[in-house]
PDB file of C-alpha atoms in Angstrom:
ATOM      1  CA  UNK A 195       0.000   0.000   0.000  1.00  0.00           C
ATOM      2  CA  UNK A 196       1.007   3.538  -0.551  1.00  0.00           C
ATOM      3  CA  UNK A 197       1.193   5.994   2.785  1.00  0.00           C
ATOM      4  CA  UNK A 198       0.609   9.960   2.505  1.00  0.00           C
ATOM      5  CA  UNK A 199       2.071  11.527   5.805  1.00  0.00           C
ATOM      6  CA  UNK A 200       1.626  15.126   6.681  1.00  0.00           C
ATOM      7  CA  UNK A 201       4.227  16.229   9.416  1.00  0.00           C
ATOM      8  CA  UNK A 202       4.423  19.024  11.129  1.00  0.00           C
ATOM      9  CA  UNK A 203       8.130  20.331  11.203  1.00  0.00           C
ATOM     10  CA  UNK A 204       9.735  23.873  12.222  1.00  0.00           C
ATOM     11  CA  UNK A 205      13.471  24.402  12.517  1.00  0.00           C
ATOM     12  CA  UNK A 206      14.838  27.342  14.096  1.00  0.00           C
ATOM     13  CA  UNK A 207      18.137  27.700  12.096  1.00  0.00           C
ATOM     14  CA  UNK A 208      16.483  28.372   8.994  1.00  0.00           C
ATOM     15  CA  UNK A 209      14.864  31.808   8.686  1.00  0.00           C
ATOM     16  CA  UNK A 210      11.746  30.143   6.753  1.00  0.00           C
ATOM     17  CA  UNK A 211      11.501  27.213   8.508  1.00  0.00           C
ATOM     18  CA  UNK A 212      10.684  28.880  12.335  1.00  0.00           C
ATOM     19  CA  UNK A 213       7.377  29.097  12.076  1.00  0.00           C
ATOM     20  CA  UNK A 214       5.720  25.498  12.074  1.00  0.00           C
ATOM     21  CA  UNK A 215       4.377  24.043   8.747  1.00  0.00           C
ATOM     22  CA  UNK A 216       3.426  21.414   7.572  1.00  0.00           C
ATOM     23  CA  UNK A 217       5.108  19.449   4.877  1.00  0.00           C
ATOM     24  CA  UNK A 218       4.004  16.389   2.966  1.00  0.00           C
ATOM     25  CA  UNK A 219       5.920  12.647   2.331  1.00  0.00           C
ATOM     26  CA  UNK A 220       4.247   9.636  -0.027  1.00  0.00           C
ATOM     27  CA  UNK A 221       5.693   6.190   0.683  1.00  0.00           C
ATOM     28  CA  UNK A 222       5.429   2.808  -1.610  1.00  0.00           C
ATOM     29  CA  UNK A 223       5.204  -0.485  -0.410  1.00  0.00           C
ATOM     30  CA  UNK A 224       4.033  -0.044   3.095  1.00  0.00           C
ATOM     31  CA  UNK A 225       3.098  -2.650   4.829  1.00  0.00           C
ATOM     32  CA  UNK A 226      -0.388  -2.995   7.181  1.00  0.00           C
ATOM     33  CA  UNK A 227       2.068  -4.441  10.185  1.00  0.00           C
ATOM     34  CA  UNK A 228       5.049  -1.877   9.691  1.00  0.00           C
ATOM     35  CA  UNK A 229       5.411   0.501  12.663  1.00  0.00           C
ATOM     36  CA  UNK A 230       5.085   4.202  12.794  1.00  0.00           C
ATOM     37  CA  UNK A 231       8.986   4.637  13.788  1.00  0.00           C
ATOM     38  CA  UNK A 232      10.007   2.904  10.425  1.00  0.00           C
ATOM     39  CA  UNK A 233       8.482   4.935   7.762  1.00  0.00           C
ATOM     40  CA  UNK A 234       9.598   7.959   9.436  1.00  0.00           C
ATOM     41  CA  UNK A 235      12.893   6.424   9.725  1.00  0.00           C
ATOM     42  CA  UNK A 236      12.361   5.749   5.492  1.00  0.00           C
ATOM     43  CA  UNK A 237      11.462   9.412   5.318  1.00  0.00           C
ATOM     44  CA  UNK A 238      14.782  10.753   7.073  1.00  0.00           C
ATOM     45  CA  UNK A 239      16.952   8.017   4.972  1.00  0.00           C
ATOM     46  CA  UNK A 240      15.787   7.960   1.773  1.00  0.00           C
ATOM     47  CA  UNK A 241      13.634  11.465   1.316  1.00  0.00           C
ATOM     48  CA  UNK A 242      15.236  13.883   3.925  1.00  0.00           C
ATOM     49  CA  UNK A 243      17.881  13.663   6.014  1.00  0.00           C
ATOM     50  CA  UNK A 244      16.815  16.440   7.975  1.00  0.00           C
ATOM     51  CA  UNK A 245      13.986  15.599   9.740  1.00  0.00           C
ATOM     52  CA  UNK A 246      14.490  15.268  12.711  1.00  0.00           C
ATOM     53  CA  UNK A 247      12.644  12.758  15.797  1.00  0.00           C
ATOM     54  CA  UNK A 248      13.730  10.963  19.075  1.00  0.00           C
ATOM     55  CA  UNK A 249      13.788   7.428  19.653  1.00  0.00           C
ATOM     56  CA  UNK A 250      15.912   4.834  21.540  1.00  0.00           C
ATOM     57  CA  UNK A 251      15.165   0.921  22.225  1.00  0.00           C
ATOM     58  CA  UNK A 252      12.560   1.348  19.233  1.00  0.00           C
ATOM     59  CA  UNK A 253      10.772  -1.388  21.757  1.00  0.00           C
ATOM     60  CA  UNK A 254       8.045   1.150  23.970  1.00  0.00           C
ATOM     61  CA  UNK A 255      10.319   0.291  27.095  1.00  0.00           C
ATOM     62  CA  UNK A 256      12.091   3.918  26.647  1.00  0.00           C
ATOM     63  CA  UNK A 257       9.672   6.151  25.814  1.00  0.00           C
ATOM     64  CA  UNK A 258      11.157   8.619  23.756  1.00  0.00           C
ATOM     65  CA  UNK A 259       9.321   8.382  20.184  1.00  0.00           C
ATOM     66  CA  UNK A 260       6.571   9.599  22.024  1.00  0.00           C
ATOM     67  CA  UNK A 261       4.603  11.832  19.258  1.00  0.00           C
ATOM     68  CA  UNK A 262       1.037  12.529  18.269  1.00  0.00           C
ATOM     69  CA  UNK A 263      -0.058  10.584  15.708  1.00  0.00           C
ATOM     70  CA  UNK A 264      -3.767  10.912  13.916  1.00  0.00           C
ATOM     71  CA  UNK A 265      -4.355  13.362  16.802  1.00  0.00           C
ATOM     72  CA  UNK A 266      -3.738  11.297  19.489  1.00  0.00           C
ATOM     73  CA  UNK A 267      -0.405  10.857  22.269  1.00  0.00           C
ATOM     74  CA  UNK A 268       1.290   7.634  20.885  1.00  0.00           C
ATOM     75  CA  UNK A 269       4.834   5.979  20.655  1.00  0.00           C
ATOM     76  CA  UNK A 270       5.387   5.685  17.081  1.00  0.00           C
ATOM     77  CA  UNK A 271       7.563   2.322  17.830  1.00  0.00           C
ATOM     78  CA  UNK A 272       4.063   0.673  19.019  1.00  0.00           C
ATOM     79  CA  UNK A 273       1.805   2.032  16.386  1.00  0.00           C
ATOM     80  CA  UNK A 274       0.714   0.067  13.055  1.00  0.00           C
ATOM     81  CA  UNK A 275      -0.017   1.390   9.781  1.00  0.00           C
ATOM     82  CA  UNK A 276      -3.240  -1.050   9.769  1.00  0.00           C
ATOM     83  CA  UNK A 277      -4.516   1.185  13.236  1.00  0.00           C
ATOM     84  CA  UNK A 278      -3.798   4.180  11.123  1.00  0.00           C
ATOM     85  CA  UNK A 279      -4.661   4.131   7.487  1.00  0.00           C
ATOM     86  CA  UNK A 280      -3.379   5.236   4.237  1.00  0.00           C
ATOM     87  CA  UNK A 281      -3.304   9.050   5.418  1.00  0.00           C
ATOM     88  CA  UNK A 282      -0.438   9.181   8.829  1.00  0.00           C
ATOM     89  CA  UNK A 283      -0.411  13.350  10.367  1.00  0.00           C
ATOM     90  CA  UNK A 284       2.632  13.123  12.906  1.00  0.00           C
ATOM     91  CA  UNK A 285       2.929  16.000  14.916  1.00  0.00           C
ATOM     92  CA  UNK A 286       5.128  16.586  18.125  1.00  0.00           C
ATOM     93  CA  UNK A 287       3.245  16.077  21.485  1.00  0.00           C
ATOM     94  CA  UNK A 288       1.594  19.044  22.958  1.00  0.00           C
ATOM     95  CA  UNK A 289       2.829  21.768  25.660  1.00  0.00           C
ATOM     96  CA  UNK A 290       6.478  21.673  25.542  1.00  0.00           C
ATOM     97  CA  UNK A 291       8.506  23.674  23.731  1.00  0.00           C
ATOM     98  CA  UNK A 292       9.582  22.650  20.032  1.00  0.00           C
ATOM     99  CA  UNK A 293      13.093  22.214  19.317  1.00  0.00           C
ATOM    100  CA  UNK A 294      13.247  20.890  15.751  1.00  0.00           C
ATOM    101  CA  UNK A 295      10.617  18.941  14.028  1.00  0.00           C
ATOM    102  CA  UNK A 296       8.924  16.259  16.300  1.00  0.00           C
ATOM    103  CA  UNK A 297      11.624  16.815  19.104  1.00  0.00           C
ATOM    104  CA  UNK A 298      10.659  18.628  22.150  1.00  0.00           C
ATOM    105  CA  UNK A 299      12.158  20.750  25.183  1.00  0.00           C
ATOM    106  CA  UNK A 300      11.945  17.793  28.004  1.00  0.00           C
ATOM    107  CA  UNK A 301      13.194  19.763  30.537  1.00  0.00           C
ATOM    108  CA  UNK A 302       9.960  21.146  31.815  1.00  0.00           C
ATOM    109  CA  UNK A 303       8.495  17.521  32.493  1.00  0.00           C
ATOM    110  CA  UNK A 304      11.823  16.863  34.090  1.00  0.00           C
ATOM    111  CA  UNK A 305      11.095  19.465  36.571  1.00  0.00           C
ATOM    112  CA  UNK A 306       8.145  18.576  37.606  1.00  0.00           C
ATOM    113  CA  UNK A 307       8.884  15.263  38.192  1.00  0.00           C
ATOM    114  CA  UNK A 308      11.902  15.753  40.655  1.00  0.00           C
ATOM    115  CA  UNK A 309       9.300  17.818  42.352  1.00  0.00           C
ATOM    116  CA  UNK A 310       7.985  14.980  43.640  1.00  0.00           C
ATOM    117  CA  UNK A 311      10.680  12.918  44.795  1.00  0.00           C
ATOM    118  CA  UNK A 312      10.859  10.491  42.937  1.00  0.00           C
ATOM    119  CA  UNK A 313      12.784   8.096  45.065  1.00  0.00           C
ATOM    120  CA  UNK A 314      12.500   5.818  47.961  1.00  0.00           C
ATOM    121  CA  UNK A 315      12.907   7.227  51.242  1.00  0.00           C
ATOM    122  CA  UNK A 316      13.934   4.911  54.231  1.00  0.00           C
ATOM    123  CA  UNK A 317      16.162   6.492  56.848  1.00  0.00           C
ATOM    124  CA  UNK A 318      15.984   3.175  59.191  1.00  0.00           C
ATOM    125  CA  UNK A 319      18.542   0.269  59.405  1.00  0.00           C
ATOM    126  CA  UNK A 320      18.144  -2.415  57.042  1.00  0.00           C
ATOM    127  CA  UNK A 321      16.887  -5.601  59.023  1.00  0.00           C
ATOM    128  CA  UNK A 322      19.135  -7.562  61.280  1.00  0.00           C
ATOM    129  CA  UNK A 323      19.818 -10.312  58.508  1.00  0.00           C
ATOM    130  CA  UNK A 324      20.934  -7.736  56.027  1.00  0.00           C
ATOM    131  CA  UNK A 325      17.936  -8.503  53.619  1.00  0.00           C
ATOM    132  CA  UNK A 326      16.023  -5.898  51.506  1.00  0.00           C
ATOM    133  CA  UNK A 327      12.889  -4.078  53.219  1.00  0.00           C
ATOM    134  CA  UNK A 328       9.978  -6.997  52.839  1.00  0.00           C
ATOM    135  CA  UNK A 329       6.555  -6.359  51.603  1.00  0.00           C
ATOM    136  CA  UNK A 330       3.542  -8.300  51.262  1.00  0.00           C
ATOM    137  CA  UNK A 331       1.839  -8.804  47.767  1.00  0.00           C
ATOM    138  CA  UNK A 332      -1.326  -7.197  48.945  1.00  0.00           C
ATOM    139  CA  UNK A 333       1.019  -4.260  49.861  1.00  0.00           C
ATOM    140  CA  UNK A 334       2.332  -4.154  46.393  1.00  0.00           C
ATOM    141  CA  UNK A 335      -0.454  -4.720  44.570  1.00  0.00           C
ATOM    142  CA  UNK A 336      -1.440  -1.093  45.809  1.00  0.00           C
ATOM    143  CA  UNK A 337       0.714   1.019  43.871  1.00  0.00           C
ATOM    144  CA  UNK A 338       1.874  -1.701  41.390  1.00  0.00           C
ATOM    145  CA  UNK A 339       0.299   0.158  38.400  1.00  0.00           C
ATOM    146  CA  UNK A 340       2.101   2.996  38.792  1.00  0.00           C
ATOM    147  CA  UNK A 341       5.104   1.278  38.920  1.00  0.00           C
ATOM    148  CA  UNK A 342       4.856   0.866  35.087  1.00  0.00           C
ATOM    149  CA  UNK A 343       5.660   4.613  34.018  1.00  0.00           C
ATOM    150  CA  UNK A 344       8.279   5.341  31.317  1.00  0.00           C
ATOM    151  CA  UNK A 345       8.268   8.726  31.747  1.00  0.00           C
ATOM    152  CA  UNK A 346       7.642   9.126  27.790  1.00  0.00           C
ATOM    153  CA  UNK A 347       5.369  12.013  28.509  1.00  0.00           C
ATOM    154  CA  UNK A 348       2.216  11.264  26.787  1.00  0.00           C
ATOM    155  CA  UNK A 349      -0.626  11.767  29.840  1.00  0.00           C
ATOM    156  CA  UNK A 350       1.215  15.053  30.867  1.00  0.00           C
ATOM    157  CA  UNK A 351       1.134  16.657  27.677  1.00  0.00           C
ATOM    158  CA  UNK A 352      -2.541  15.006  26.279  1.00  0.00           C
ATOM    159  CA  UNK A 353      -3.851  17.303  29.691  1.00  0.00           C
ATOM    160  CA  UNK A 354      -5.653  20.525  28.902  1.00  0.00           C
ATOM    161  CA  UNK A 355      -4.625  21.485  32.501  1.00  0.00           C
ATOM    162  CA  UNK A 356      -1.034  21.186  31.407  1.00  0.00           C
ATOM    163  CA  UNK A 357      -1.397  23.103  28.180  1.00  0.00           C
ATOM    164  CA  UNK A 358      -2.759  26.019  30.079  1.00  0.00           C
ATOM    165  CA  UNK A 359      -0.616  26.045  32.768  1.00  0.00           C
ATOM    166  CA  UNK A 360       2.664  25.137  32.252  1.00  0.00           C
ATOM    167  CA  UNK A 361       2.948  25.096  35.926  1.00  0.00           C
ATOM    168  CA  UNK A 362       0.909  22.407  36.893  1.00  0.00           C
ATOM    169  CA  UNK A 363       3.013  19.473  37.787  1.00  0.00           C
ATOM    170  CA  UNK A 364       1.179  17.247  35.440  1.00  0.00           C
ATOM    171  CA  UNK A 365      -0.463  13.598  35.647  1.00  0.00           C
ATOM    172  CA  UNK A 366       2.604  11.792  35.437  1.00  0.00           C
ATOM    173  CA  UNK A 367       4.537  13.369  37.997  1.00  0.00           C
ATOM    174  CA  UNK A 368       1.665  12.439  40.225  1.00  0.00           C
ATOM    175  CA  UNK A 369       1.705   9.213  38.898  1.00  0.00           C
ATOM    176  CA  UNK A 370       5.260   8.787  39.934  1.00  0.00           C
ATOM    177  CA  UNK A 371       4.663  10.479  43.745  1.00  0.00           C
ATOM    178  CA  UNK A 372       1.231   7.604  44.028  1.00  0.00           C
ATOM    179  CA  UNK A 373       4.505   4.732  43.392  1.00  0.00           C
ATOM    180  CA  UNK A 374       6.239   5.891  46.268  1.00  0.00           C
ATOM    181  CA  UNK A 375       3.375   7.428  48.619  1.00  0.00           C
ATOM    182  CA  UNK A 376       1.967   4.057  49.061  1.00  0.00           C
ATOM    183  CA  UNK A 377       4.486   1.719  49.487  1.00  0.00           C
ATOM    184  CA  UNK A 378       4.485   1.169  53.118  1.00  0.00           C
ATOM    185  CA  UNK A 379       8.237   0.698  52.955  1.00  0.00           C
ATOM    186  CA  UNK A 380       8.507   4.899  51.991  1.00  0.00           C
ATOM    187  CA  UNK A 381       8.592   7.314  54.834  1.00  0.00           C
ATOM    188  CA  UNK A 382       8.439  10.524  52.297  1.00  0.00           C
ATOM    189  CA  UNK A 383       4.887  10.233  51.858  1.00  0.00           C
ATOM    190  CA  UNK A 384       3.680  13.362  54.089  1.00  0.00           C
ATOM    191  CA  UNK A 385       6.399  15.509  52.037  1.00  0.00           C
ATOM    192  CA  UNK A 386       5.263  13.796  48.788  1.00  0.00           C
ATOM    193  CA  UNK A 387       1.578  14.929  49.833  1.00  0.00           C
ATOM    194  CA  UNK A 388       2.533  18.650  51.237  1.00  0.00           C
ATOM    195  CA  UNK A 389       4.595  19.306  47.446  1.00  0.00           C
ATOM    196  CA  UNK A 390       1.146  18.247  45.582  1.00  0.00           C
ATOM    197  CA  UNK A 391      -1.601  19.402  47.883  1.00  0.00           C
ATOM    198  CA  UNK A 392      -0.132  22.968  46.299  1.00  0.00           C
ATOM    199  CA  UNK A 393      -2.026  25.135  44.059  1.00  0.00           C
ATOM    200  CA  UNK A 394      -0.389  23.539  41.037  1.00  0.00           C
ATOM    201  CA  UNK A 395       0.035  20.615  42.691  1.00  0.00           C
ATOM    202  CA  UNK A 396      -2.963  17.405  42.518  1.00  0.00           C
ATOM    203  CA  UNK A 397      -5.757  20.061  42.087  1.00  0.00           C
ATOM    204  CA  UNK A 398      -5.224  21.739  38.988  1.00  0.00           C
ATOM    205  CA  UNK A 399      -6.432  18.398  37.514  1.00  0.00           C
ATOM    206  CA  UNK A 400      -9.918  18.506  36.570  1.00  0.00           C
ATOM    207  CA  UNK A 401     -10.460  14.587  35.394  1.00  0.00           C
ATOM    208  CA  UNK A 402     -11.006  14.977  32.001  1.00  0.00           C
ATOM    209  CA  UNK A 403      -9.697  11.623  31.308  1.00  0.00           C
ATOM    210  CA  UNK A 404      -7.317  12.542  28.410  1.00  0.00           C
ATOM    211  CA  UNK A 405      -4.192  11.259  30.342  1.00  0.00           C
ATOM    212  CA  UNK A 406      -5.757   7.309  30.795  1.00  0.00           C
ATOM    213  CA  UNK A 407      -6.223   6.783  27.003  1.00  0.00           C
ATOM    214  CA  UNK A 408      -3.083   8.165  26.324  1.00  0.00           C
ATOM    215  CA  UNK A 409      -0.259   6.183  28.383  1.00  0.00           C
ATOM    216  CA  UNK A 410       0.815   3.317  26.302  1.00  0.00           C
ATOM    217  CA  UNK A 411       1.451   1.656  29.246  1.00  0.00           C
ATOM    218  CA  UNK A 412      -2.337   1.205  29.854  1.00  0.00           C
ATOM    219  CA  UNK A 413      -1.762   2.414  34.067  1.00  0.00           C
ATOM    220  CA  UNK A 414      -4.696   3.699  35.022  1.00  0.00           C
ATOM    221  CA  UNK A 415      -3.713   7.740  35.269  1.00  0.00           C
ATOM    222  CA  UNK A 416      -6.728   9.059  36.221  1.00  0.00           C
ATOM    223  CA  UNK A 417      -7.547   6.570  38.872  1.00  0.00           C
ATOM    224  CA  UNK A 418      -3.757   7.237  40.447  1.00  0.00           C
ATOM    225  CA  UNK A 419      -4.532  10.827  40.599  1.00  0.00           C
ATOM    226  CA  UNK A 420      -8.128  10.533  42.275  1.00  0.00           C
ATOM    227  CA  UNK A 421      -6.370   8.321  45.070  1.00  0.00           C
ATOM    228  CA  UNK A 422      -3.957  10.967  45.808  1.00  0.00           C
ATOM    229  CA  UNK A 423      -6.278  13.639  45.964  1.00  0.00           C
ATOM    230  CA  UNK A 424      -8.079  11.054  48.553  1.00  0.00           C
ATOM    231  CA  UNK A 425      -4.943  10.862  50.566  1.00  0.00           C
ATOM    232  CA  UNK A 426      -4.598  14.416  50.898  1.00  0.00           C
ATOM    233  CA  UNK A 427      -8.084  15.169  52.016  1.00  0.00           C
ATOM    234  CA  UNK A 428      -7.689  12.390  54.829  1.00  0.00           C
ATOM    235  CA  UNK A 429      -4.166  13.571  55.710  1.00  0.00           C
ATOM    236  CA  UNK A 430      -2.797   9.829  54.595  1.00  0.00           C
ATOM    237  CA  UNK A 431       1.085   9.031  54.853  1.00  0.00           C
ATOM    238  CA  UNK A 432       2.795   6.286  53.148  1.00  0.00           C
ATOM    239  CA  UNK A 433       2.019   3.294  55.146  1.00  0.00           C
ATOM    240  CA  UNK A 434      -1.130   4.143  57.313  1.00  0.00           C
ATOM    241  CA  UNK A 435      -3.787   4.761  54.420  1.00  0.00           C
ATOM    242  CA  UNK A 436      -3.945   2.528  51.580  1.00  0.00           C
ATOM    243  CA  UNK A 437      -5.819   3.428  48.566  1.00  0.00           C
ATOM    244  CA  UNK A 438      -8.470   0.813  49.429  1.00  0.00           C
ATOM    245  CA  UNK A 439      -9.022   2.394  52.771  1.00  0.00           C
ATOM    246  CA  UNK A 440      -9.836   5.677  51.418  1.00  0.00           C
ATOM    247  CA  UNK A 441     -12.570   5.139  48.748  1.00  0.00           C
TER     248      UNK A 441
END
């Protein structure tokens, strides 16, 4: 089959080219099953070398092709032709600042995730055997979803919250803080709670569902963020309120 993409490119260096525009690539013998990732990688090889993306394991383990695609947050490494159709519009993902073509200013989401601290916090003595910290499965099936984050940006910047305020910490920052604020091994979870119970902080989200849809990693974004806000209200700390006690 034959595939028409439109991408939307802009590169600063070029007087012309600094506004965004859109510019338009035909490719032959496409297969239904081929990935997103590889045409554009036929467009920059054999049409023009200077488009420019970002990608890494080309597996959706890394997150970094993550792009919107037919107007919706995707990884173009996880994305067939056959889910698309014979007309592809790649564009890069919303609310961050374009660089060059489909590769945006990270830094921003970076922020906002070490906000958060995104780390485990346990100040006491290992036990007397020298094992790790034990935990029940019941304990870990608690935060367990968001566990699964890649931190590819797609629920941050599919959040209508985000794009108009570039302030708000975001869905998957908050996603990251639920990992840590309830595991009962963390003892961070009051600090976790004070940096999100600000004005930018949990509340700015409005649960308009964009974010679930768009994490390839199928967690359950919204869901993570309405526990939080639960935790918060009841004044919860990592290892006295579990998300199951606070529906």
């Amino acid at each position: 089959m034959d595939v028409t993409f439109k991408i939307r490119r802009r590169n600063p260096d070029v007087p012309d080219q600094q506004k965004p525009y859109w510019q338009e690539f035909t490719l032959n013998e496409v297969e239904p099953t081929d990935r997103v990732l590889e045409l554009l990688h036929r467009i920059k090889w054999e049409q023009d070398g200077s488009l420019s993306l970002r990608r890494s394991c080309a597996h959706g383990v890394c997150g970094s092709d993550a792009m919107r695609i037919n107007g919706v947050n995707r990884l173009a490494c996880k994305i067939l032709v056959r889910d698309l159709g014979e007309k592809i519009q790649v564009e890069p993902i919303l609310g961050l600042p374009v660089i060059k073509d489909l590769i945006v200013d990270m830094q921003p989401f970076f922020d906002h995730y070490k906000q958060v601290m995104p780390f485990f916090v346990n100040d006491e003595p290992l036990p007397a055997d020298g094992r790790e910290r034990l935990q029940t499965q019941s304990d870990r099936e608690q935060f367990d979803d968001s566990t699964k984050c890649i931190l590819c940006a797609c629920c941050t910047t599919a959040c209508p919250s985000f794009w108009a305020n570039e302030q708000y910490v975001g869905p998957a920052a908050i996603v990251q803080a639920h990992r840590f604020i309830f595991d009962t091994r963390d003892q961070a979870g009051a600090e976790r709670l004070d940096v999100l119970g600000e004005p930018n902080g949990v509340w700015r989200c409005r649960t308009i569902f964009n974010c679930t849809p768009a994490c390839p990693r199928d967690i359950e974004v919204t869901k993570a963020i309405g526990e939080v806000k639960l935790a918060i209200r009841k004044g919860a700390t990592s290892g006295i309120i579990q998300p199951d006690a606070i529906h």
